[in-house]
Amino acid sequence: MPQPTIPQPTLQAPLPPQAVQAVKAALHNIPMNATVGVTITDVGVGWATGECPDTPAFQNHLGTIHAGAQFLLAEAVSGAAFGGAFAAHFASAVPLIERLDTHYVGRARGGLTARAEARAAELPAALEAYKTEGKARLVIDVSVRDGDNKEVMRAVAHWYLRSMATLRSK
């Protein structure tokens, strides 16, 4: 399977401040994110950034940041990007991650930063699918960098959103 590549940022649309705060709060309220120190630093329509500190408790046997902490950051920042894409619908929908394909490309030293971005060409179709069918899927690309700004992980997240109305109709 070819390794994912992270495209150059193409989505820059901002969200209203109250939507940014709602997406951040949803991700920050997940106990595991709080335990590891994962925070979402910015959110827009289909994109997000986040960070995770280098904490001795979450280092591996090599003294670098454990793959689990990197994975958690990638999942959280991809969820925030997905949340930014569907912010108008989150009060009446259930988001779920279906899959997170990861590729660790280097040892992580120092605090982590990450950027997640929906594939711009797929976003309009996903929004239309949710509008017409009450469900949508969207792929989010993630790049995680360490304290030296070296890419240490790439990921591709597959997210699914389903309206509560479609859940009740089953």
Tab-separated table of C-alpha atoms in Angstrom:
chain	number	residue	atom	x	y	z
A	1	MET	CA	0.000	0.000	0.000
A	2	PRO	CA	1.486	3.391	-0.939
A	3	GLN	CA	2.252	5.687	1.965
A	4	PRO	CA	-0.026	8.723	2.375
A	5	THR	CA	1.340	12.075	1.373
A	6	ILE	CA	0.151	15.278	2.948
A	7	PRO	CA	-0.873	17.871	0.379
A	8	GLN	CA	0.011	21.522	0.779
A	9	PRO	CA	-2.697	23.404	2.694
A	10	THR	CA	-5.592	24.372	0.461
A	11	LEU	CA	-8.393	24.915	2.959
A	12	GLN	CA	-8.124	28.180	4.846
A	13	ALA	CA	-11.753	29.147	5.464
A	14	PRO	CA	-12.335	30.334	9.039
A	15	LEU	CA	-15.216	29.315	11.280
A	16	PRO	CA	-17.241	31.647	13.473
A	17	PRO	CA	-15.575	31.944	16.911
A	18	GLN	CA	-18.417	30.104	18.672
A	19	ALA	CA	-18.025	27.134	16.289
A	20	VAL	CA	-14.260	27.067	16.878
A	21	GLN	CA	-14.845	27.007	20.640
A	22	ALA	CA	-17.463	24.250	20.336
A	23	VAL	CA	-15.161	22.008	18.275
A	24	LYS	CA	-12.222	22.642	20.625
A	25	ALA	CA	-14.362	21.939	23.701
A	26	ALA	CA	-15.647	18.670	22.248
A	27	LEU	CA	-12.091	17.413	21.671
A	28	HIS	CA	-10.684	18.802	24.922
A	29	ASN	CA	-13.465	17.116	26.929
A	30	ILE	CA	-12.325	13.654	25.872
A	31	PRO	CA	-10.556	12.315	28.998
A	32	MET	CA	-7.739	10.577	27.099
A	33	ASN	CA	-6.849	13.780	25.244
A	34	ALA	CA	-6.690	15.649	28.557
A	35	THR	CA	-4.577	12.925	30.156
A	36	VAL	CA	-1.920	13.049	27.426
A	37	GLY	CA	-2.133	16.832	27.017
A	38	VAL	CA	-3.503	16.926	23.469
A	39	THR	CA	-4.983	20.317	22.631
A	40	ILE	CA	-6.570	21.721	19.508
A	41	THR	CA	-4.972	25.074	18.712
A	42	ASP	CA	-7.026	26.226	15.713
A	43	VAL	CA	-9.986	25.046	13.634
A	44	GLY	CA	-11.413	26.104	10.294
A	45	VAL	CA	-13.753	24.648	7.698
A	46	GLY	CA	-12.216	21.213	7.118
A	47	TRP	CA	-8.856	21.873	8.785
A	48	ALA	CA	-7.371	22.015	12.266
A	49	THR	CA	-4.090	22.233	14.138
A	50	GLY	CA	-3.125	20.803	17.480
A	51	GLU	CA	-0.280	20.015	19.809
A	52	CYS	CA	0.904	17.556	22.418
A	53	PRO	CA	3.710	18.200	24.911
A	54	ASP	CA	6.752	15.991	25.324
A	55	THR	CA	6.024	14.497	28.747
A	56	PRO	CA	8.285	11.847	30.306
A	57	ALA	CA	5.249	9.726	31.217
A	58	PHE	CA	4.421	9.372	27.512
A	59	GLN	CA	7.884	8.579	26.202
A	60	ASN	CA	8.874	5.150	24.951
A	61	HIS	CA	11.888	2.985	25.765
A	62	LEU	CA	14.010	5.085	23.367
A	63	GLY	CA	13.239	8.337	25.190
A	64	THR	CA	11.156	9.660	22.305
A	65	ILE	CA	7.436	10.407	22.235
A	66	HIS	CA	5.452	7.196	22.271
A	67	ALA	CA	3.614	6.222	19.085
A	68	GLY	CA	0.381	6.125	21.098
A	69	ALA	CA	0.647	9.837	21.924
A	70	GLN	CA	1.319	10.608	18.256
A	71	PHE	CA	-1.696	8.498	17.247
A	72	LEU	CA	-3.912	10.265	19.783
A	73	LEU	CA	-2.860	13.685	18.471
A	74	ALA	CA	-3.492	12.613	14.865
A	75	GLU	CA	-6.940	11.274	15.746
A	76	ALA	CA	-7.888	14.387	17.716
A	77	VAL	CA	-6.708	16.913	15.127
A	78	SER	CA	-8.403	14.948	12.323
A	79	GLY	CA	-11.601	14.937	14.383
A	80	ALA	CA	-11.346	18.685	14.837
A	81	ALA	CA	-10.888	19.181	11.075
A	82	PHE	CA	-13.908	16.954	10.466
A	83	GLY	CA	-15.815	18.902	13.103
A	84	GLY	CA	-14.881	22.145	11.395
A	85	ALA	CA	-16.265	20.845	8.114
A	86	PHE	CA	-19.584	19.849	9.687
A	87	ALA	CA	-19.800	22.370	12.555
A	88	ALA	CA	-23.296	23.471	11.566
A	89	HIS	CA	-24.588	19.914	12.001
A	90	PHE	CA	-22.830	18.615	15.116
A	91	ALA	CA	-25.683	19.313	17.531
A	92	SER	CA	-27.876	16.841	15.641
A	93	ALA	CA	-25.349	14.265	14.423
A	94	VAL	CA	-22.946	11.572	15.574
A	95	PRO	CA	-19.355	11.687	14.254
A	96	LEU	CA	-17.303	8.492	14.316
A	97	ILE	CA	-13.839	7.660	13.116
A	98	GLU	CA	-13.889	4.533	10.966
A	99	ARG	CA	-10.184	4.135	10.356
A	100	LEU	CA	-6.867	5.864	10.958
A	101	ASP	CA	-4.024	4.680	8.736
A	102	THR	CA	-0.679	5.713	10.167
A	103	HIS	CA	2.878	5.791	8.957
A	104	TYR	CA	5.603	6.661	11.453
A	105	VAL	CA	8.447	8.298	9.542
A	106	GLY	CA	10.830	9.346	12.298
A	107	ARG	CA	11.540	9.486	16.002
A	108	ALA	CA	9.627	12.230	17.770
A	109	ARG	CA	11.642	14.463	20.078
A	110	GLY	CA	10.196	17.539	21.733
A	111	GLY	CA	6.618	18.714	21.715
A	112	LEU	CA	4.426	17.646	18.826
A	113	THR	CA	2.378	19.787	16.467
A	114	ALA	CA	-0.080	18.515	13.898
A	115	ARG	CA	-2.143	19.784	10.995
A	116	ALA	CA	-5.143	17.970	9.599
A	117	GLU	CA	-6.934	18.867	6.411
A	118	ALA	CA	-9.876	17.447	4.519
A	119	ARG	CA	-9.311	16.741	0.868
A	120	ALA	CA	-10.653	19.947	-0.643
A	121	ALA	CA	-12.063	18.265	-3.748
A	122	GLU	CA	-14.117	15.840	-1.605
A	123	LEU	CA	-15.588	18.371	0.816
A	124	PRO	CA	-18.475	19.716	-1.327
A	125	ALA	CA	-19.728	16.180	-2.106
A	126	ALA	CA	-19.558	15.190	1.573
A	127	LEU	CA	-21.543	18.258	2.609
A	128	GLU	CA	-24.123	17.560	-0.098
A	129	ALA	CA	-24.384	13.888	0.935
A	130	TYR	CA	-25.099	14.911	4.516
A	131	LYS	CA	-27.679	17.437	3.367
A	132	THR	CA	-29.543	14.950	1.152
A	133	GLU	CA	-28.958	11.607	2.916
A	134	GLY	CA	-28.249	12.546	6.533
A	135	LYS	CA	-24.868	10.828	6.427
A	136	ALA	CA	-21.456	11.523	4.974
A	137	ARG	CA	-17.899	10.289	4.880
A	138	LEU	CA	-14.798	12.443	4.614
A	139	VAL	CA	-11.086	11.651	4.422
A	140	ILE	CA	-8.700	13.829	6.439
A	141	ASP	CA	-4.919	13.930	5.866
A	142	VAL	CA	-2.698	14.548	8.901
A	143	SER	CA	0.940	15.490	9.365
A	144	VAL	CA	2.563	15.317	12.822
A	145	ARG	CA	5.847	17.171	13.442
A	146	ASP	CA	8.203	17.126	16.394
A	147	GLY	CA	9.978	19.899	18.295
A	148	ASP	CA	12.529	20.246	15.476
A	149	ASN	CA	9.665	20.699	12.956
A	150	LYS	CA	10.568	17.334	11.430
A	151	GLU	CA	7.668	15.254	10.147
A	152	VAL	CA	7.465	12.145	12.342
A	153	MET	CA	4.081	10.719	11.369
A	154	ARG	CA	1.600	10.841	8.488
A	155	ALA	CA	-1.945	9.628	8.801
A	156	VAL	CA	-5.115	9.330	6.792
A	157	ALA	CA	-8.318	9.440	8.846
A	158	HIS	CA	-11.661	8.191	7.564
A	159	TRP	CA	-14.552	9.895	9.359
A	160	TYR	CA	-18.284	9.229	9.190
A	161	LEU	CA	-21.154	11.501	10.204
A	162	ARG	CA	-24.730	10.394	10.631
A	163	SER	CA	-27.699	12.495	11.640
A	164	MET	CA	-29.562	11.460	14.763
A	165	ALA	CA	-32.735	11.403	12.672
A	166	THR	CA	-31.340	8.581	10.508
A	167	LEU	CA	-30.293	6.692	13.654
A	168	ARG	CA	-33.824	6.897	15.074
A	169	SER	CA	-35.417	5.742	11.832
A	170	LYS	CA	-33.779	2.305	12.031
